[in-house]
């Protein structure tokens, strides 16, 4: 059973930290629940591209609550877990550093970067971006709920936390294996 887990906003609190950096630098009082678009340019129309992306190097990501423990449980239960991310090459090193620090001993064997996650053969994908959850194969999709994806309900499952992922996948590992997923 191969699981693809998105990094930004699923394993890490990337956009939350980005929002905090933007709010602090530009004196904006925006709440996380107000980030109703995946594209930060749409969430901060008063800022330029350079302003929005210029704060990324100042962001310090942290793992989502329970994500480290649940990833370890998934691996112990026999799942083959990969981090799949659509990221510009200039941010790959920072993401590798984050994963090495918090999740994997050897990130090179567990990290896949690509622009079209639908091209990756997975049994299960956990993601927050709607486009990555619209699959043309039999991959089971789990939407990690975020403010920007609340109106879409096309995934097989929706979760709000890693505790819910654990309940879904660890408690039901035998059922998923028997169902061919």
Short mmCIF file of N, CA, C and O in Angstrom, two decimals, residues 31-130:
data_model
loop_
_atom_site.label_atom_id
_atom_site.label_comp_id
_atom_site.label_asym_id
_atom_site.label_seq_id
_atom_site.Cartn_x
_atom_site.Cartn_y
_atom_site.Cartn_z
N UNK A 31 -7.07 36.55 9.24
CA UNK A 31 -7.19 35.29 9.98
C UNK A 31 -7.05 34.12 9.00
O UNK A 31 -7.41 34.23 7.83
N UNK A 32 -6.54 32.99 9.51
CA UNK A 32 -6.33 31.81 8.66
C UNK A 32 -7.63 31.38 7.96
O UNK A 32 -7.61 30.99 6.81
N UNK A 33 -8.74 31.50 8.64
CA UNK A 33 -10.03 31.10 8.05
C UNK A 33 -10.41 31.96 6.84
O UNK A 33 -11.26 31.57 6.04
N UNK A 34 -9.78 33.12 6.70
CA UNK A 34 -10.04 34.01 5.57
C UNK A 34 -9.26 33.63 4.32
O UNK A 34 -9.47 34.23 3.26
N UNK A 35 -8.37 32.65 4.42
CA UNK A 35 -7.58 32.23 3.25
C UNK A 35 -8.42 31.25 2.42
O UNK A 35 -8.21 30.05 2.46
N UNK A 36 -9.35 31.79 1.68
CA UNK A 36 -10.30 30.95 0.95
C UNK A 36 -9.83 30.57 -0.46
O UNK A 36 -10.57 29.92 -1.19
N UNK A 37 -8.63 30.95 -0.81
CA UNK A 37 -8.06 30.60 -2.12
C UNK A 37 -6.74 29.86 -1.89
O UNK A 37 -5.97 30.22 -1.01
N UNK A 38 -6.48 28.88 -2.72
CA UNK A 38 -5.21 28.17 -2.65
C UNK A 38 -4.06 29.10 -3.02
O UNK A 38 -2.99 29.05 -2.45
N UNK A 39 -4.31 29.98 -3.98
CA UNK A 39 -3.31 30.93 -4.47
C UNK A 39 -3.24 32.13 -3.53
O UNK A 39 -4.21 32.86 -3.37
N UNK A 40 -2.08 32.34 -2.91
CA UNK A 40 -1.93 33.43 -1.95
C UNK A 40 -2.11 34.81 -2.59
O UNK A 40 -2.47 35.77 -1.90
N UNK A 41 -1.88 34.94 -3.89
CA UNK A 41 -2.09 36.22 -4.57
C UNK A 41 -3.56 36.63 -4.46
O UNK A 41 -3.87 37.81 -4.35
N UNK A 42 -4.46 35.66 -4.47
CA UNK A 42 -5.89 35.96 -4.36
C UNK A 42 -6.28 36.28 -2.91
O UNK A 42 -7.24 37.02 -2.69
N UNK A 43 -5.57 35.74 -1.95
CA UNK A 43 -5.86 36.03 -0.56
C UNK A 43 -5.32 37.39 -0.11
O UNK A 43 -5.83 37.98 0.84
N UNK A 44 -4.29 37.87 -0.81
CA UNK A 44 -3.66 39.16 -0.48
C UNK A 44 -3.60 40.03 -1.74
O UNK A 44 -2.51 40.36 -2.22
N UNK A 45 -4.75 40.43 -2.29
CA UNK A 45 -4.74 41.19 -3.55
C UNK A 45 -4.08 42.57 -3.43
O UNK A 45 -3.70 43.15 -4.44
N UNK A 46 -3.94 43.07 -2.20
CA UNK A 46 -3.32 44.38 -2.01
C UNK A 46 -1.80 44.34 -2.07
O UNK A 46 -1.14 45.37 -2.12
N UNK A 47 -1.22 43.11 -2.11
CA UNK A 47 0.23 42.96 -2.16
C UNK A 47 0.69 42.50 -3.54
O UNK A 47 -0.06 41.86 -4.27
N UNK A 48 1.93 42.79 -3.86
CA UNK A 48 2.50 42.38 -5.13
C UNK A 48 3.05 40.95 -5.01
O UNK A 48 3.25 40.43 -3.90
N UNK A 49 3.32 40.36 -6.14
CA UNK A 49 3.94 39.03 -6.17
C UNK A 49 5.25 39.03 -5.37
O UNK A 49 5.49 38.14 -4.56
N UNK A 50 6.05 40.05 -5.59
CA UNK A 50 7.35 40.15 -4.91
C UNK A 50 7.16 40.25 -3.39
O UNK A 50 7.91 39.63 -2.63
N UNK A 51 6.16 40.99 -2.94
CA UNK A 51 5.90 41.10 -1.51
C UNK A 51 5.45 39.76 -0.93
O UNK A 51 5.92 39.36 0.13
N UNK A 52 4.54 39.10 -1.62
CA UNK A 52 3.99 37.84 -1.10
C UNK A 52 5.06 36.76 -1.04
O UNK A 52 5.22 36.08 -0.02
N UNK A 53 5.80 36.60 -2.12
CA UNK A 53 6.80 35.53 -2.15
C UNK A 53 8.12 35.93 -1.50
O UNK A 53 8.94 35.08 -1.18
N UNK A 54 8.30 37.22 -1.23
CA UNK A 54 9.52 37.70 -0.61
C UNK A 54 9.67 37.32 0.86
O UNK A 54 10.77 37.39 1.40
N UNK A 55 8.59 36.91 1.50
CA UNK A 55 8.68 36.55 2.92
C UNK A 55 8.89 35.06 3.16
O UNK A 55 9.07 34.63 4.30
N UNK A 56 8.89 34.27 2.10
CA UNK A 56 8.98 32.81 2.28
C UNK A 56 10.24 32.38 3.01
O UNK A 56 10.20 31.45 3.83
N UNK A 57 11.34 33.04 2.73
CA UNK A 57 12.59 32.66 3.40
C UNK A 57 12.56 32.96 4.90
O UNK A 57 13.36 32.43 5.66
N UNK A 58 11.62 33.79 5.32
CA UNK A 58 11.49 34.15 6.74
C UNK A 58 10.57 33.19 7.50
O UNK A 58 10.44 33.32 8.72
N UNK A 59 9.93 32.29 6.79
CA UNK A 59 8.96 31.39 7.42
C UNK A 59 9.66 30.18 8.04
O UNK A 59 10.59 29.62 7.45
N UNK A 60 9.20 29.79 9.20
CA UNK A 60 9.69 28.58 9.86
C UNK A 60 8.51 27.63 9.97
O UNK A 60 7.57 27.87 10.72
N UNK A 61 8.55 26.54 9.19
CA UNK A 61 7.45 25.59 9.21
C UNK A 61 7.57 24.67 10.40
O UNK A 61 8.66 24.36 10.85
N UNK A 62 6.44 24.23 10.87
CA UNK A 62 6.41 23.21 11.91
C UNK A 62 5.48 22.09 11.46
O UNK A 62 4.58 22.31 10.63
N UNK A 63 5.70 20.89 11.98
CA UNK A 63 4.82 19.79 11.60
C UNK A 63 3.39 20.03 12.10
O UNK A 63 3.18 20.64 13.14
N UNK A 64 2.44 19.55 11.34
CA UNK A 64 1.05 19.59 11.78
C UNK A 64 0.92 18.71 13.02
O UNK A 64 1.63 17.71 13.16
N UNK A 65 0.03 19.07 13.94
CA UNK A 65 -0.15 18.27 15.15
C UNK A 65 -0.39 16.78 14.83
O UNK A 65 -1.18 16.46 13.94
N UNK A 66 0.32 15.93 15.52
CA UNK A 66 0.21 14.46 15.42
C UNK A 66 0.77 13.87 14.13
O UNK A 66 0.79 12.65 13.98
N UNK A 67 1.22 14.70 13.19
CA UNK A 67 1.66 14.16 11.89
C UNK A 67 2.87 13.24 12.03
O UNK A 67 2.92 12.18 11.39
N UNK A 68 3.81 13.60 12.86
CA UNK A 68 5.02 12.78 13.02
C UNK A 68 4.68 11.40 13.58
O UNK A 68 5.16 10.38 13.09
N UNK A 69 3.85 11.38 14.60
CA UNK A 69 3.49 10.12 15.22
C UNK A 69 2.67 9.24 14.28
O UNK A 69 2.88 8.03 14.21
N UNK A 70 1.75 9.84 13.55
CA UNK A 70 0.90 9.06 12.64
C UNK A 70 1.71 8.54 11.46
O UNK A 70 1.53 7.39 11.05
N UNK A 71 2.63 9.33 10.93
CA UNK A 71 3.49 8.84 9.84
C UNK A 71 4.26 7.62 10.34
O UNK A 71 4.36 6.60 9.64
N UNK A 72 4.81 7.70 11.53
CA UNK A 72 5.54 6.55 12.10
C UNK A 72 4.61 5.34 12.24
O UNK A 72 5.01 4.21 11.95
N UNK A 73 3.39 5.56 12.69
CA UNK A 73 2.42 4.47 12.83
C UNK A 73 2.06 3.86 11.48
O UNK A 73 1.90 2.64 11.36
N UNK A 74 1.92 4.70 10.47
CA UNK A 74 1.60 4.21 9.12
C UNK A 74 2.73 3.30 8.61
O UNK A 74 2.47 2.22 8.07
N UNK A 75 3.96 3.75 8.79
CA UNK A 75 5.11 2.95 8.35
C UNK A 75 5.17 1.64 9.13
O UNK A 75 5.36 0.57 8.55
N UNK A 76 4.94 1.70 10.43
CA UNK A 76 4.96 0.49 11.27
C UNK A 76 3.85 -0.48 10.88
O UNK A 76 4.00 -1.70 11.01
N UNK A 77 2.72 0.06 10.39
CA UNK A 77 1.60 -0.78 9.98
C UNK A 77 1.81 -1.40 8.60
O UNK A 77 0.98 -2.17 8.13
N UNK A 78 2.91 -1.03 7.94
CA UNK A 78 3.23 -1.62 6.65
C UNK A 78 2.95 -0.76 5.43
O UNK A 78 3.17 -1.18 4.30
N UNK A 79 2.48 0.45 5.65
CA UNK A 79 2.28 1.36 4.53
C UNK A 79 3.64 1.85 4.03
O UNK A 79 4.57 2.05 4.81
N UNK A 80 3.75 2.05 2.73
CA UNK A 80 4.93 2.62 2.10
C UNK A 80 4.62 4.10 1.87
O UNK A 80 3.84 4.44 0.98
N UNK A 81 5.18 4.97 2.70
CA UNK A 81 4.80 6.38 2.71
C UNK A 81 5.82 7.23 1.97
O UNK A 81 7.02 7.17 2.26
N UNK A 82 5.32 8.01 1.03
CA UNK A 82 6.14 8.97 0.28
C UNK A 82 5.56 10.36 0.46
O UNK A 82 4.35 10.54 0.53
N UNK A 83 6.43 11.35 0.53
CA UNK A 83 6.00 12.73 0.50
C UNK A 83 6.01 13.16 -0.96
O UNK A 83 7.01 12.99 -1.65
N UNK A 84 4.87 13.65 -1.43
CA UNK A 84 4.77 14.12 -2.81
C UNK A 84 4.45 15.61 -2.77
O UNK A 84 3.51 16.04 -2.11
N UNK A 85 5.26 16.39 -3.44
CA UNK A 85 5.10 17.84 -3.39
C UNK A 85 5.31 18.45 -4.77
O UNK A 85 6.13 17.99 -5.54
N UNK A 86 4.53 19.48 -5.05
CA UNK A 86 4.70 20.28 -6.26
C UNK A 86 5.39 21.56 -5.82
O UNK A 86 4.74 22.45 -5.29
N UNK A 87 6.67 21.60 -6.01
CA UNK A 87 7.41 22.76 -5.51
C UNK A 87 8.43 23.23 -6.53
O UNK A 87 8.99 22.41 -7.25
N UNK A 88 8.64 24.53 -6.60
CA UNK A 88 9.72 25.01 -7.46
C UNK A 88 11.06 24.48 -6.96
O UNK A 88 11.26 24.35 -5.74
N UNK A 89 11.99 24.20 -7.87
CA UNK A 89 13.29 23.64 -7.47
C UNK A 89 14.01 24.44 -6.40
O UNK A 89 14.69 23.87 -5.55
N UNK A 90 13.85 25.77 -6.38
CA UNK A 90 14.59 26.58 -5.42
C UNK A 90 14.16 26.32 -3.98
O UNK A 90 14.89 26.65 -3.04
N UNK A 91 12.99 25.68 -3.76
CA UNK A 91 12.53 25.39 -2.41
C UNK A 91 12.74 23.93 -2.00
O UNK A 91 12.42 23.56 -0.87
N UNK A 92 13.27 23.12 -2.89
CA UNK A 92 13.48 21.70 -2.58
C UNK A 92 14.42 21.49 -1.40
O UNK A 92 14.16 20.65 -0.53
N UNK A 93 15.49 22.24 -1.33
CA UNK A 93 16.45 22.07 -0.24
C UNK A 93 15.81 22.35 1.11
O UNK A 93 16.03 21.62 2.08
N UNK A 94 15.00 23.40 1.19
CA UNK A 94 14.33 23.73 2.45
C UNK A 94 13.34 22.64 2.85
O UNK A 94 13.23 22.29 4.03
N UNK A 95 12.68 22.07 1.87
CA UNK A 95 11.72 21.00 2.18
C UNK A 95 12.45 19.73 2.61
O UNK A 95 12.01 19.03 3.53
N UNK A 96 13.56 19.43 1.96
CA UNK A 96 14.35 18.27 2.38
C UNK A 96 14.86 18.44 3.80
O UNK A 96 14.83 17.50 4.60
N UNK A 97 15.30 19.64 4.13
CA UNK A 97 15.79 19.93 5.48
C UNK A 97 14.66 19.72 6.50
O UNK A 97 14.87 19.12 7.56
N UNK A 98 13.47 20.22 6.20
CA UNK A 98 12.32 20.05 7.08
C UNK A 98 12.00 18.57 7.29
O UNK A 98 11.83 18.11 8.42
N UNK A 99 11.96 17.81 6.21
CA UNK A 99 11.63 16.39 6.31
C UNK A 99 12.70 15.62 7.07
O UNK A 99 12.39 14.75 7.90
N UNK A 100 13.96 15.91 6.82
CA UNK A 100 15.04 15.24 7.55
C UNK A 100 14.98 15.57 9.04
O UNK A 100 15.24 14.70 9.88
N UNK A 101 14.64 16.78 9.36
CA UNK A 101 14.58 17.20 10.76
C UNK A 101 13.43 16.54 11.51
O UNK A 101 13.59 16.10 12.65
N UNK A 102 12.27 16.44 10.86
CA UNK A 102 11.08 16.01 11.58
C UNK A 102 10.55 14.61 11.24
O UNK A 102 9.84 14.02 12.04
N UNK A 103 10.87 14.09 10.06
CA UNK A 103 10.17 12.88 9.64
C UNK A 103 11.05 11.69 9.25
O UNK A 103 10.85 10.60 9.73
N UNK A 104 11.97 11.87 8.32
CA UNK A 104 12.64 10.72 7.74
C UNK A 104 14.15 10.79 7.93
O UNK A 104 14.75 11.86 7.87
N UNK A 105 14.73 9.64 8.13
CA UNK A 105 16.19 9.56 8.21
C UNK A 105 16.81 9.86 6.85
O UNK A 105 17.73 10.63 6.73
N UNK A 106 16.28 9.22 5.80
CA UNK A 106 16.82 9.41 4.45
C UNK A 106 15.71 9.91 3.54
O UNK A 106 14.98 9.15 2.94
N UNK A 107 15.57 11.23 3.48
CA UNK A 107 14.49 11.83 2.72
C UNK A 107 14.58 11.52 1.22
O UNK A 107 13.57 11.44 0.54
N UNK A 108 15.77 11.30 0.71
CA UNK A 108 15.91 11.06 -0.73
C UNK A 108 15.14 9.85 -1.21
O UNK A 108 14.73 9.79 -2.36
N UNK A 109 14.92 8.89 -0.35
CA UNK A 109 14.16 7.70 -0.75
C UNK A 109 12.67 7.84 -0.47
O UNK A 109 11.91 6.93 -0.75
N UNK A 110 12.24 8.99 0.09
CA UNK A 110 10.83 9.17 0.45
C UNK A 110 10.21 10.44 -0.11
O UNK A 110 9.09 10.76 0.24
N UNK A 111 10.92 11.18 -0.94
CA UNK A 111 10.42 12.45 -1.46
C UNK A 111 10.28 12.40 -2.97
O UNK A 111 11.22 12.04 -3.68
N UNK A 112 9.09 12.77 -3.44
CA UNK A 112 8.83 12.85 -4.88
C UNK A 112 8.36 14.27 -5.17
O UNK A 112 7.40 14.75 -4.56
N UNK A 113 9.06 14.95 -6.07
CA UNK A 113 8.63 16.28 -6.49
C UNK A 113 8.16 16.21 -7.93
O UNK A 113 8.82 15.62 -8.78
N UNK A 114 6.99 16.78 -8.18
CA UNK A 114 6.45 16.81 -9.54
C UNK A 114 5.31 17.83 -9.58
O UNK A 114 4.76 18.20 -8.55
N UNK A 115 4.99 18.27 -10.76
CA UNK A 115 3.91 19.24 -10.92
C UNK A 115 2.55 18.58 -11.05
O UNK A 115 1.54 19.16 -10.69
N UNK A 116 2.50 17.35 -11.55
CA UNK A 116 1.23 16.64 -11.76
C UNK A 116 1.23 15.35 -10.94
O UNK A 116 1.75 14.32 -11.37
N UNK A 117 0.65 15.40 -9.76
CA UNK A 117 0.65 14.24 -8.87
C UNK A 117 -0.19 13.08 -9.41
O UNK A 117 -0.04 11.95 -8.96
N UNK A 118 -1.03 13.37 -10.37
CA UNK A 118 -1.84 12.31 -10.99
C UNK A 118 -0.97 11.33 -11.76
O UNK A 118 -1.39 10.21 -12.03
N UNK A 119 0.24 11.72 -12.11
CA UNK A 119 1.15 10.84 -12.85
C UNK A 119 1.83 9.80 -11.95
O UNK A 119 2.47 8.89 -12.44
N UNK A 120 1.69 9.97 -10.64
CA UNK A 120 2.33 9.06 -9.70
C UNK A 120 1.35 7.96 -9.33
O UNK A 120 0.22 8.23 -8.93
N UNK A 121 1.77 6.73 -9.45
CA UNK A 121 0.93 5.58 -9.11
C UNK A 121 0.90 5.43 -7.58
O UNK A 121 1.90 5.10 -6.96
N UNK A 122 -0.24 5.72 -7.01
CA UNK A 122 -0.43 5.63 -5.57
C UNK A 122 -1.68 4.83 -5.26
O UNK A 122 -2.62 4.81 -6.05
N UNK A 123 -1.71 4.22 -4.09
CA UNK A 123 -2.94 3.58 -3.61
C UNK A 123 -3.81 4.59 -2.87
O UNK A 123 -5.03 4.53 -2.92
N UNK A 124 -3.15 5.51 -2.17
CA UNK A 124 -3.83 6.53 -1.37
C UNK A 124 -3.06 7.84 -1.51
O UNK A 124 -1.84 7.85 -1.48
N UNK A 125 -3.80 8.95 -1.65
CA UNK A 125 -3.19 10.27 -1.63
C UNK A 125 -3.90 11.11 -0.57
O UNK A 125 -5.12 11.08 -0.46
N UNK A 126 -3.09 11.84 0.20
CA UNK A 126 -3.61 12.78 1.21
C UNK A 126 -3.12 14.16 0.80
O UNK A 126 -1.91 14.40 0.76
N UNK A 127 -4.05 15.06 0.50
CA UNK A 127 -3.67 16.36 -0.05
C UNK A 127 -4.72 17.40 0.31
O UNK A 127 -5.86 17.05 0.65
N UNK A 128 -4.35 18.66 0.22
CA UNK A 128 -5.30 19.76 0.47
C UNK A 128 -5.69 20.46 -0.83
O UNK A 128 -6.68 21.19 -0.85
N UNK A 129 -4.95 20.25 -1.89
CA UNK A 129 -5.22 20.93 -3.16
C UNK A 129 -6.18 20.08 -3.99
O UNK A 129 -5.88 18.92 -4.32
N UNK A 130 -7.29 20.66 -4.35
CA UNK A 130 -8.36 19.93 -5.05
C UNK A 130 -7.84 19.27 -6.32
O UNK A 130 -8.13 18.10 -6.57
#
